[in-house]
Every structure is written in C-alpha cells, then in structure tokens.
C-alpha positions as a printed Julia matrix, in Angstrom:
567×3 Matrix{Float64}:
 224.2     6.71  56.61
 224.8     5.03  53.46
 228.17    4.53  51.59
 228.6     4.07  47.9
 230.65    4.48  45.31
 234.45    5.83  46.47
 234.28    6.09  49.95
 232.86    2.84  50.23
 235.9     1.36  48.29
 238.55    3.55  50.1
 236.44    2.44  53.73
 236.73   -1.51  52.74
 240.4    -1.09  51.38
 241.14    0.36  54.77
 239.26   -2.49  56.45
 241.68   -4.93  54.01
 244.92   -3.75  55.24
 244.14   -3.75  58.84
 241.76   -5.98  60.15
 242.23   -9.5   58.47
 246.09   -8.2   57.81
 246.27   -7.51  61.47
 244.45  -10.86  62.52
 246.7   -12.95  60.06
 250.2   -11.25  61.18
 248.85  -11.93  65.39
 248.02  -15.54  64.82
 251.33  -15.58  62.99
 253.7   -14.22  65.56
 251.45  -15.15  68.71
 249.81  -18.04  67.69
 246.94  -19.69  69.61
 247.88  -22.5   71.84
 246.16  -24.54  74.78
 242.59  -22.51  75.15
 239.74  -23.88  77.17
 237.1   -22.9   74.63
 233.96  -23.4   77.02
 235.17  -19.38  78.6
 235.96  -18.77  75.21
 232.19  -19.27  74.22
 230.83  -18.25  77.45
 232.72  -14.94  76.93
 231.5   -14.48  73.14
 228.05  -15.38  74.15
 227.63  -12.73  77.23
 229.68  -10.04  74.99
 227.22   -9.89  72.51
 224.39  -10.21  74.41
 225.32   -7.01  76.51
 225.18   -5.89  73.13
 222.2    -6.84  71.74
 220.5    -5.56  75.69
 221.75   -2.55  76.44
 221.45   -0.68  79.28
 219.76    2.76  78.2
 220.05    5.98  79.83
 218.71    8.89  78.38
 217.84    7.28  75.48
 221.42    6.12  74.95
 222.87    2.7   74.74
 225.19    1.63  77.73
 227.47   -1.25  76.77
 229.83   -3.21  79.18
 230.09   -6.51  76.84
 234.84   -5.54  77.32
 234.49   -6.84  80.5
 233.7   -10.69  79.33
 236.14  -10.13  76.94
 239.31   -8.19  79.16
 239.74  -11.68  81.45
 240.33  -13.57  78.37
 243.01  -10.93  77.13
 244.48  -11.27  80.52
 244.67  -15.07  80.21
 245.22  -15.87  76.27
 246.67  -12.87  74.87
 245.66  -10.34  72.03
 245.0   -12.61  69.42
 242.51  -14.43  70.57
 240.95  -11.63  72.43
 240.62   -9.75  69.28
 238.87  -12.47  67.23
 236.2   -13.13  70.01
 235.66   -9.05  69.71
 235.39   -8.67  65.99
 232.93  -12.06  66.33
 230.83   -9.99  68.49
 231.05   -6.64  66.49
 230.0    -8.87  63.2
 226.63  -10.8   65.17
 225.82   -7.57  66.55
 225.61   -5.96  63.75
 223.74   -8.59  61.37
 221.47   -9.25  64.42
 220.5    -5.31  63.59
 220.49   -4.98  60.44
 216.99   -3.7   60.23
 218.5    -0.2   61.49
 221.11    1.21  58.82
 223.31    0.16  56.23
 225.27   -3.18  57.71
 228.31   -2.86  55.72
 229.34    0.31  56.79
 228.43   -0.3   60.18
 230.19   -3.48  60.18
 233.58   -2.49  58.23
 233.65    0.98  60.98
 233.0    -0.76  63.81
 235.14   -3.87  63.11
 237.7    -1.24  62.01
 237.22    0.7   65.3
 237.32   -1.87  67.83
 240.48   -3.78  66.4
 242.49   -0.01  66.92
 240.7    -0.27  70.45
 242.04   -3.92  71.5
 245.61   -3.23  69.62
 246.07   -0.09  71.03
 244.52   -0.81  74.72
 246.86   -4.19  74.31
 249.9    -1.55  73.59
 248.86    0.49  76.79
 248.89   -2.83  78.89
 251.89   -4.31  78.09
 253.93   -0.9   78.23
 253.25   -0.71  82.0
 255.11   -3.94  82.25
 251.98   -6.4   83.2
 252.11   -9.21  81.06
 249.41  -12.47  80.19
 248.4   -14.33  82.65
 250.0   -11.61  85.42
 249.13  -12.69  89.31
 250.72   -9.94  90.87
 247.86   -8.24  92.14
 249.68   -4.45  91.72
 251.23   -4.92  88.43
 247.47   -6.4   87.16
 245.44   -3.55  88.4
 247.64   -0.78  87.24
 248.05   -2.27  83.53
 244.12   -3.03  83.85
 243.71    0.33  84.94
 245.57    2.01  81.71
 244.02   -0.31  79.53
 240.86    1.07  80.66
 241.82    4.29  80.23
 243.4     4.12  77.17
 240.11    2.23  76.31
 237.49    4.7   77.4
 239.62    7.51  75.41
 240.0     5.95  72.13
 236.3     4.89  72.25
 235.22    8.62  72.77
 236.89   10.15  70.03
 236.55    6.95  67.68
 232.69    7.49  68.02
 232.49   11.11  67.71
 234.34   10.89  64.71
 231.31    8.49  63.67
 228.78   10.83  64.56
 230.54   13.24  62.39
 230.3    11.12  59.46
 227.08   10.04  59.84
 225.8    13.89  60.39
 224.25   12.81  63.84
 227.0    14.14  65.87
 225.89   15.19  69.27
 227.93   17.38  72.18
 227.33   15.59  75.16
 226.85   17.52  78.35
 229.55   17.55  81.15
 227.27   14.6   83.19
 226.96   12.49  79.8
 230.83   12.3   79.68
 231.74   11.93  82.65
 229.43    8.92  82.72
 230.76    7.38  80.05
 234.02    7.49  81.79
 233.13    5.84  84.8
 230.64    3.11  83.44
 233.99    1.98  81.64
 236.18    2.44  84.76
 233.64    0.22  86.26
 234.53   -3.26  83.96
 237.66   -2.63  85.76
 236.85   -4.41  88.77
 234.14   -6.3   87.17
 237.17   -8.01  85.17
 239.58   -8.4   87.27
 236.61  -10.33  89.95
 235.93  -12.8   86.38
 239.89  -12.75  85.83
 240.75  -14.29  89.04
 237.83  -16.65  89.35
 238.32  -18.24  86.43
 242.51  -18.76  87.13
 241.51  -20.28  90.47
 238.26  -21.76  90.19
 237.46  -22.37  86.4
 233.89  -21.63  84.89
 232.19  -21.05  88.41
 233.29  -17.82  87.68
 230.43  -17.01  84.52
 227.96  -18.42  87.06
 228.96  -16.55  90.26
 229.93  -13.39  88.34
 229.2   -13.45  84.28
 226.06  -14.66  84.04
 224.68  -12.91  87.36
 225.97   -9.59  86.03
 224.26   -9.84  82.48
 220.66  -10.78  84.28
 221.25   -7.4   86.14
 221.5    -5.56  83.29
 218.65   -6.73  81.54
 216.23   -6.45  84.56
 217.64   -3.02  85.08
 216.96   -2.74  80.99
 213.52   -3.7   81.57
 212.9    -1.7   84.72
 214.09    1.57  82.55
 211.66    0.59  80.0
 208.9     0.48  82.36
 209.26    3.4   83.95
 209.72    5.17  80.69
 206.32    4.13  80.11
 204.94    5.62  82.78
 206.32    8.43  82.55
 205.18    8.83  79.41
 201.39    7.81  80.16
 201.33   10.47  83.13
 202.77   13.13  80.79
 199.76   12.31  78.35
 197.3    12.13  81.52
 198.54   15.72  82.12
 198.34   16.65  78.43
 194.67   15.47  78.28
 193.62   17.61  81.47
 195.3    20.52  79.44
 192.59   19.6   76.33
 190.02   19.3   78.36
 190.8    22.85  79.73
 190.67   24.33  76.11
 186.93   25.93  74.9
 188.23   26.63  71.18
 188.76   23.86  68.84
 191.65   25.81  67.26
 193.39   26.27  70.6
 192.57   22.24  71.34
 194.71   21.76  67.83
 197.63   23.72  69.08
 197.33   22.05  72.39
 197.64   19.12  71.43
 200.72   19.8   68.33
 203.14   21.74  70.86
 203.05   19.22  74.3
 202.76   16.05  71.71
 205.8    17.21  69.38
 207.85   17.98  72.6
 206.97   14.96  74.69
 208.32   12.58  71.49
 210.67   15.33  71.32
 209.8    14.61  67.39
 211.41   17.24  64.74
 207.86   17.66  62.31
 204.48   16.88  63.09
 201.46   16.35  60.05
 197.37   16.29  61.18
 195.43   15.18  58.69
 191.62   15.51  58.44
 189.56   12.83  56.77
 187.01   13.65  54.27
 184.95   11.02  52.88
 188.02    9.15  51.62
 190.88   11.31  51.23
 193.17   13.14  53.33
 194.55   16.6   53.87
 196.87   18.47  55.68
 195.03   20.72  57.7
 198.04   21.88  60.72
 202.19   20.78  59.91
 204.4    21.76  63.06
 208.04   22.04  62.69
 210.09   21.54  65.8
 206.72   22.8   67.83
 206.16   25.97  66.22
 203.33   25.98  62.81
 204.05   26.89  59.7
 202.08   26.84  56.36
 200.58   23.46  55.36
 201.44   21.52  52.39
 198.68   21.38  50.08
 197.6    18.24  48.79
 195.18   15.55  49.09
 195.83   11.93  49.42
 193.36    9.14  48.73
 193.55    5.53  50.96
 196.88    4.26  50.2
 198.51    6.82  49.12
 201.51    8.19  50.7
 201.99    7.27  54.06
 199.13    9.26  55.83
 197.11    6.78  53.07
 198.43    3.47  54.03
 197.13    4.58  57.68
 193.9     5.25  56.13
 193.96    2.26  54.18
 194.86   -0.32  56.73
 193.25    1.58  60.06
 195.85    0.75  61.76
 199.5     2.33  63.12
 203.08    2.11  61.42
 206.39    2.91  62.93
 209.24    3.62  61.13
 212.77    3.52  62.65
 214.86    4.76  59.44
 214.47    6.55  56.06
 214.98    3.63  53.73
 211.66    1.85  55.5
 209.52    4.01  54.27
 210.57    7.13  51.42
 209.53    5.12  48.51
 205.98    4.63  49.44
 205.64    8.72  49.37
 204.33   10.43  46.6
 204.99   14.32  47.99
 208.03   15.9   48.75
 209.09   15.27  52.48
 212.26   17.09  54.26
 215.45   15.45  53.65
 216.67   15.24  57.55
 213.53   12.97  58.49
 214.24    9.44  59.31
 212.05    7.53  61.91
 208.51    8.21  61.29
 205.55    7.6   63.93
 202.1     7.46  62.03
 198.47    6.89  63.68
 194.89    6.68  63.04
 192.73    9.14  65.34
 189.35    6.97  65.13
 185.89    7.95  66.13
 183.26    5.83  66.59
 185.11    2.57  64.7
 185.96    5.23  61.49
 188.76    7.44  60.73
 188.07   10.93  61.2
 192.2    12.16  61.33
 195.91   10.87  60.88
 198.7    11.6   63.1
 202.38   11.43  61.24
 204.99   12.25  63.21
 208.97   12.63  62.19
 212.18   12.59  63.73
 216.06   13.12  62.19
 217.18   10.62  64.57
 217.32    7.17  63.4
 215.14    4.59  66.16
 213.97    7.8   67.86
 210.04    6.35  68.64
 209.7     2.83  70.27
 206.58    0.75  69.82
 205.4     1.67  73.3
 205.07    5.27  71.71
 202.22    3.73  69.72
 200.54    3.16  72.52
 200.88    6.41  73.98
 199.58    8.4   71.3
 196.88    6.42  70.98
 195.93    7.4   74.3
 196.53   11.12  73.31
 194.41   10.7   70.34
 191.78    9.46  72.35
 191.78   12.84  74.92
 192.22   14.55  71.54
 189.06   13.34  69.65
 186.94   14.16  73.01
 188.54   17.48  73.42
 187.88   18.64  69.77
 184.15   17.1   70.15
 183.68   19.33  73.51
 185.46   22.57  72.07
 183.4    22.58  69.21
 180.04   22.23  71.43
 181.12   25.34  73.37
 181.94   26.98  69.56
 178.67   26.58  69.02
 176.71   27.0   71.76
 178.63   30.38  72.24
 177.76   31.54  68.16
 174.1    30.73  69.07
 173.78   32.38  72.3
 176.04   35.27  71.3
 176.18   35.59  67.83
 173.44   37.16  65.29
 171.67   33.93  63.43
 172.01   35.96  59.92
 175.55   37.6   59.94
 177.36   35.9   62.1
 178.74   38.64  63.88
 178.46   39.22  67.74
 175.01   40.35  68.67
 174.08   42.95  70.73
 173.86   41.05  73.97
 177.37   39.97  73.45
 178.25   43.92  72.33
 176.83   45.42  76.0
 178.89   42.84  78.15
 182.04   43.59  75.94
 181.63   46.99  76.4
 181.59   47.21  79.95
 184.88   44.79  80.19
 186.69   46.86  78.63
 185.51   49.87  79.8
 186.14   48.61  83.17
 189.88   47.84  82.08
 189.81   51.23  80.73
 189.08   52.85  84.54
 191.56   50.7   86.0
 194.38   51.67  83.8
 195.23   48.76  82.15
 194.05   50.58  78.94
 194.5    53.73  77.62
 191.77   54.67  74.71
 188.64   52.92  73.75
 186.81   53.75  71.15
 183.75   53.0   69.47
 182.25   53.16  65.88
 178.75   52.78  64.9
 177.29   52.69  61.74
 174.18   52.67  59.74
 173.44   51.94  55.92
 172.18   54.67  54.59
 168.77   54.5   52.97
 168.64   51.13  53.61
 164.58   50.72  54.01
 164.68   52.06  49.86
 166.99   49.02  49.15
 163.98   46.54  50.93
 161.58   48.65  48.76
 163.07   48.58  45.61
 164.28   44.91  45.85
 162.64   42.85  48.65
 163.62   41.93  51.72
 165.83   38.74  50.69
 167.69   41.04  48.79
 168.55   43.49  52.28
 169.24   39.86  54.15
 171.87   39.28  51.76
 173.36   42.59  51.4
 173.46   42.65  55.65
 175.67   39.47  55.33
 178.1    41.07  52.48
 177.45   44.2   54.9
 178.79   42.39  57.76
 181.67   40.54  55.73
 182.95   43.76  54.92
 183.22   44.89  58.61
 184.61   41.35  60.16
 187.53   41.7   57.53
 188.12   45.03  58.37
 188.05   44.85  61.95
 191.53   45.6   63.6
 193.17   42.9   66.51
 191.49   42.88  69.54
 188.62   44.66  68.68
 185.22   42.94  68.26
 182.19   44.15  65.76
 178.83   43.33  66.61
 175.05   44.24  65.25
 173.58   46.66  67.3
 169.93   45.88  65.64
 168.65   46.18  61.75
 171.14   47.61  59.52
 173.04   49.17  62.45
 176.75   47.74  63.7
 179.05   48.47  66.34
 183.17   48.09  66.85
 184.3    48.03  69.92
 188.18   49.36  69.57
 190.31   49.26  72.85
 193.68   51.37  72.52
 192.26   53.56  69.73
 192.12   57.26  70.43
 189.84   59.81  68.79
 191.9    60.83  66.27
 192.39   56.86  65.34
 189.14   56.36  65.55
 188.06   58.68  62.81
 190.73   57.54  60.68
 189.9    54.36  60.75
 186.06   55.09  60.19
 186.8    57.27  57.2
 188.63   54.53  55.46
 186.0    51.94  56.18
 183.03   54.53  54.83
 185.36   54.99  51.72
 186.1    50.74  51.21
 182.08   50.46  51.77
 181.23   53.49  49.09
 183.37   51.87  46.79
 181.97   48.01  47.19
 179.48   46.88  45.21
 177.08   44.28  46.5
 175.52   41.63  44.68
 171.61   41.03  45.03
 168.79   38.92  43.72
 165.88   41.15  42.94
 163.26   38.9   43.77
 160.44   41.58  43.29
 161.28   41.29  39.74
 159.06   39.45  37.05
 162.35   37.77  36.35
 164.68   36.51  39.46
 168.18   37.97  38.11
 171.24   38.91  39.96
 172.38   42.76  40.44
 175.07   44.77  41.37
 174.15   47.84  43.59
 176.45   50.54  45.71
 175.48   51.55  48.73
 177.12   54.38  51.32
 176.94   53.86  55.33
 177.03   57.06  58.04
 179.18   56.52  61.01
 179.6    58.46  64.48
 182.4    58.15  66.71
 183.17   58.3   70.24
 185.96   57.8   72.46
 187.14   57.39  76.44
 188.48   58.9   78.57
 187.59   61.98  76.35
 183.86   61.94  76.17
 182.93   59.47  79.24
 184.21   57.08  81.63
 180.42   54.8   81.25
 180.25   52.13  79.09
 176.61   52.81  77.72
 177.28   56.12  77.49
 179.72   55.74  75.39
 177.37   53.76  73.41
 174.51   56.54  73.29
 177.48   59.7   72.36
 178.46   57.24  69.01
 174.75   57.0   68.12
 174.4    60.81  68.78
 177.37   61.25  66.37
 175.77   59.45  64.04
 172.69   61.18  63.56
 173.63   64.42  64.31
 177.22   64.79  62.76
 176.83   62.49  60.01
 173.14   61.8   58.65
 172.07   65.14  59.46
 175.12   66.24  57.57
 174.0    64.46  54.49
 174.73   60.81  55.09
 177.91   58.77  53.85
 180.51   60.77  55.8
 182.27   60.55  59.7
 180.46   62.12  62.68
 182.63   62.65  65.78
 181.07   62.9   69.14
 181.35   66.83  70.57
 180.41   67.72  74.09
C-alpha cells in the first residue's frame, strides 16, 4: 500500500505524539540504570533475526522474536524493553524494503508494537507482578496476562492493517487458534531465558536463545524443502495429465487450469512467438478463460517482451517493480508477477506471465517449477498436434477438410449404437447433393468445382449444430450426422440450410476461359432426410433411406427442395 498526501501526514503526526513522546516521557520517569548490555544485544540480535527467518506455515509468517525480548522486560523494565522492540521493528523493516512502501510500514508497525509493549506492560503490572519478580506464581500469572493481552491486541492491530492495505483475509477457525497458541508458547520459552539469565548470566542465550533460533531456521528450511517437493510432484502429476491429452487445444487448457491453481495465481497470459513478436493467444482469470487482449508486442516490449528479449525468467514480488515497463493496460489488483520463457530447441516459441493480488505470492523456487511444467508443456503440444494431424489425414477429406467417409460409417454406427441402448433419443441424418453440379465442371473446369466443394463444405462446417459431425460421402455429396434431432428437426434444419445455400453465391476462377477472371455463380443443393427410431434401428440403413430421400423426394421432385424418408 502506498501513503501520500493527508493520510500520510495525519499517520506520521500520530507516530509524533506517541512513539518518541512515549519513549521520551519513559526514560524520563523510569530512567535506565545499571543494564548489562551484552543480553541487551544478544536479545536485539535474536529478535530481529526471528524476524528476518520466519517460520512459515501456510504461506504465512510465524514470528516468536517477544520472547528474547519479554526476559528483558521482566528484568529492566518497560523502557528499555520498548526501545530494543522499536530497534527491531525499524531493521526489520529497512532490511525489507524491497517489498512495500517502508515508511508506512515502519511508522504502523512502530506505532503498533509500542501500544503492544505499553499496553501488555499495563496488563502485567495490574496483576501485581512487578520487575525483576522471583516468586514463581506471581511471575507466571502476570507472564501469562501479558501474553494474553499480547496475542489479543496483535490480532486485531493486524487485521485492522489488512483492512487498510485491502489484503484483509478471514482466517479459518485452525489459523486462529494457532496464532493463539504459538504466542502462548513464548510463555514458557521466556520465563526458561528469564530465570537463566537471573541465576546463571548469558549461558542462558547459549543453552536456550541461540539453540531456539537454530530450530527455527532448520525447521524454516525443512518447510521450504518440502514445499518444493510438493510442488515438483504436483507438476510430475500435471505432466502425466498432458501427456494424456490428444488435442492441442485441450493440452492448452490443461495446462492454464492445474498451473493457475497450483500457484494459486489470480490471471494467467500465454503468449505465442511469431518471428519476433508476441501475442496473446489464451488469458485465464482465476482458472476460468475469457477473451484475449489483442495486441502484439515486439522483444522488449512490455513485460512478455523483456522475456523475449533477455530469454530468460523475471519474478516480480510487488506492483511498483514492474508497472512502468508495461505499455498495455493490466488489471489494477495485480501485484507479484511470475514471467517465463517456454523454449524449444534453444529458441523461444511461447511466454508464460503469470499474476497474483498478493504481494510476495511466487518464490524463486516457483521459477524452477514452471520451468519444469513448460518443459511437459512444449512436448505435450508437439505430441497433440501429431495426433491432430495424423487423425485429419487418416480421417479427414485432403480437399475440404471435412470428415471423410471412412470417418462418417464408424460415426454412424456409435451413435446409432448409443441410440439402441437408450442413451439417445433421435438421430438423424441429412444428405445432400449439389444440384447440377457436373454442368458447373463443364461450363467452368474442374478447378473451378474444387473450389466451389471447399466454399461448399465451409458453408456446411459453419452450419453444423453441437455434437453433430458433417462429412463427404463422395463427389459433391455430404452427410450430417445429428444425434438428438427428430424428424420434424431434421427437416427444419435442412430447409434452412437449402435456403442459406440458394442464397450464397460462390466465387470461381473460370479457367476454361481465354481470360482467367474471377466469377460469382449460385448454385441450389437437394437434400433427403431420415431419422431413428422412426425409419430404422441400422446404422447403414439409415444411411441408404437419406439417399433414397434424396433422389426420390427431392431430385425427382425438381431438385433444390427437402426430401423426407417415407416407408
């Protein structure tokens, strides 16, 4: 979050009148006297490295650094105790200052943790313990509200932060209650430093302090780890799923939903490369597609063009790291940005950029991970697009593109076996013919019929209704295949396709001419109909009554009309 302007002021005005008023007033009316300033520094030193290393659990900071500086509140009072906490709040934030705006962090949390020790110092000292108490039940019961009173303030303090920095968060029943007890637990934690160091001097930062802090980062470290692999067996699992896919569309989607919700990232951009620029070809928000931006971005431009630039990965951990080196329009709520190269034999043939509203949402051991997923990725496209193509040229006809007829008979008995087993209702099918068609390869050459099949067949893919197929049955003859569509549909839908085709023109070259010059002719189509269970329950005979309809009820009839079957 940034500050300016007013709120800034009133925030540092605020600051003014508490924190160095507070400070001054304490070491004015309980000064500092004899203070053995090696714990002092020991104390300071472990508190702000438990800072600086947190424990995290579920992604969330766990900080114990009050329990180095509790025993030295128990031994020298508030106003020293206070000073070594405010030190620590000020390193800790300068030492981060990569990861928001450090004067608003520093003026809230100084602010925040001097109402903590004041008010925790209040609690204390109300249940009649006092500084440098040895009676063990009057220590632990004022330790024990100072805790609480502690833990309580801190919770509300720092929801009231997430409210003004618009990343507030309801924590689940287990998150809070954790919180709770990780802060009950400097309680004994303390008191074992407290009474080591009144009876046995510094031995107690090496027996207890220092001991304490090495757990904590080797428990850091083991989290870390095992984050890691848990993230490299969720992208093991992820590329068995590619591998599994035979489309390279369904590969894409694949690969967008389990990748946005294993960074649990809020928008996801895939670019393709084409011989030096960039575009958007698939943009996921919170898993689910939407329509893609359209522009194009040469190397260096943007950040999608620094990755192309540089071939190599950038991770972003706030806004202010990376907005001015975009030259499109981005969504205001993104902040940490993840962006890779997908590279393909040594060159760039895609770029990843992935965004998140949280602030420090992707580590740099993501990179590392989706670089892996890239890699299943790139293989997975390769192999989906081999079986696209191997399928259009075993199953497909070579000059429209649509099925062919081999394709047609082994459709037609699936779902005509569906159809006998009840999971369908109706099928239908509609053949067709152009009518007079052999006059067209007269009058203009056969170049000209090729290209009026492929407008031909056009017409009919973008026509053809969801979940149905069209294929061509041979020469200017097609088929569609239409599962759920009565008889009546049927015909409907056949009348308005012979009325869109009578009404298209289609352009030809008349190569037979003296002269090679484009044309515009119209041409009409006949179509029969059939349906099951009506008419049959065989697949091919339902075939054969459509091409009896044809002839008989349509181009017997006079051509360009509707033929239904009739028993």
């Amino acid at each position: 979050m940034k500050l300016k302007g007013r709120p800034l002021l009133l925030l540092l005005l605020l600051w003014i009148l508490v924190v160095p008023t507070g400070i001054v007033y304490l070491l004015y009316t309980q000064p500092i006297l004899t203070v053995n300033w090696l714990w002092v520094g020991l104390s300071f030193l472990l508190g702000f490295l438990s800072i600086y290393y947190p424990i995290i659990y579920n992604r969330k900071p766990i900080v114990l650094f009050v329990w180095f500086t509790l025993p030295i509140f128990l031994v020298y009072g508030l106003t020293i105790e206070l000073i070594i906490t405010q030190l620590i709040i000020a390193c800790a934030v300068f030492a981060r200052y990569k990861t928001g705006d450090v004067l608003y962090r520093l003026l809230y949390n100084s602010l925040a943790y001097f109402v903590l020790s004041v008010s925790s110092a209040v609690a204390f000292f109300m249940t009649g313990a006092g500084i440098g108490e040895l009676t063990f039940s009057i220590l632990v019961v004022g330790v024990f509200v100072y805790q609480i009173v502690y833990s309580v303030l801190y919770d509300w303090i720092f929801k009231l932060y997430g409210v003004l920095t618009n990343r507030m968060r309801l924590d689940s029943v287990k998150e809070t209650l954790l919180h709770y007890f990780r802060m009950v637990i400097a309680v004994p934690l303390a008191l074992s430093l407290y009474f080591i160091l009144i009876h046995y001097g510094v031995i107690g930062y090496v027996l207890v302090g220092i001991p304490f802090f090495f757990m904590t980062l080797v428990l850091r470290i083991n989290r870390q780890t095992d984050d890691l692999n848990a993230y490299i067996q969720a992208a093991g699992k992820i590329g068995q799923q590619l591998a599994k896919m035979t489309t390279e569309e369904s590969t894409i989607e694949e690969f967008m939903t389990k990748t946005t919700a294993l960074f649990e990232a809020d928008y996801v951009y895939l670019f393709d490369h084409y011989d030096g620029w960039l575009e958007p070809t698939h943009f996921y928000v919170k898993g689910r597609k939407v329509a893609t931006p359209h522009v194009h971005l040469a190397k260096g431009e943007g950040i999608a063009g620094k990755v192309l630039s540089d071939k190599k990965s950038f991770l972003y951990t706030r806004r202010d790291q990376w907005i001015q080196q975009t030259i499109t329009p981005v969504p205001d709520d993104i902040e940490s940005l993840l962006c890779v190269p997908f590279i393909r034999h040594q060159e760039i043939v895609g770029v990843l950029v992935m965004g998140s509203k949280k602030k420090d949402a992707f580590k740099e051991f993501h990179l590392n991970v989706l670089d892996l997923l890239s890699s299943y990725f790139i293989v997975s496209v390769e192999k989906a697009r081999y079986i696209e193509l191997a399928e259009q040229e075993s199953n497909r006809c070579a000059l429209t593109g649509l099925y062919n007829y081999r394709f047609l008979e082994q459709r037609l008995e699936q779902e005509m076996d569906l159809l006998n087993r009840g999971i369908l209702e109706h099928l239908a099918v509609v053949m067709l013919d152009i009518d007079h068609f052999k006059k067209v390869n007269d009058a203009y050459g056969h170049e000209s019929g090729n290209l009026i099949l492929k407008q031909f067949a056009n017409l009919l893919q973008n026509k053809c209704p969801e979940k149905a197929i069209v294929a061509r049955y041979g020469g200017e003859e097609f088929v569609y295949i239409l599962p759920e569509f009565s008889m009546d549909a049927a015909l409907e839908f056949a009348e308005e396709l012979r009325s869109e085709i009578q009404q298209t023109n289609m352009q030809i070259e008349n190569d037979l001419s003296c002269l090679l010059n484009e044309e515009e002719i119209q041409i009409t189509a006949s179509i029969g109909v059939s349906a099951a269970p009506e008419d049959t329950d065989e697949a091919m005979t339902l075939l054969r009554n459509a091409d009896r309809a044809l002839y008989i009820g349509a181009k017997q009839a006079g051509r360009n009309r509707v033929g239904g079957y009739v028993k």
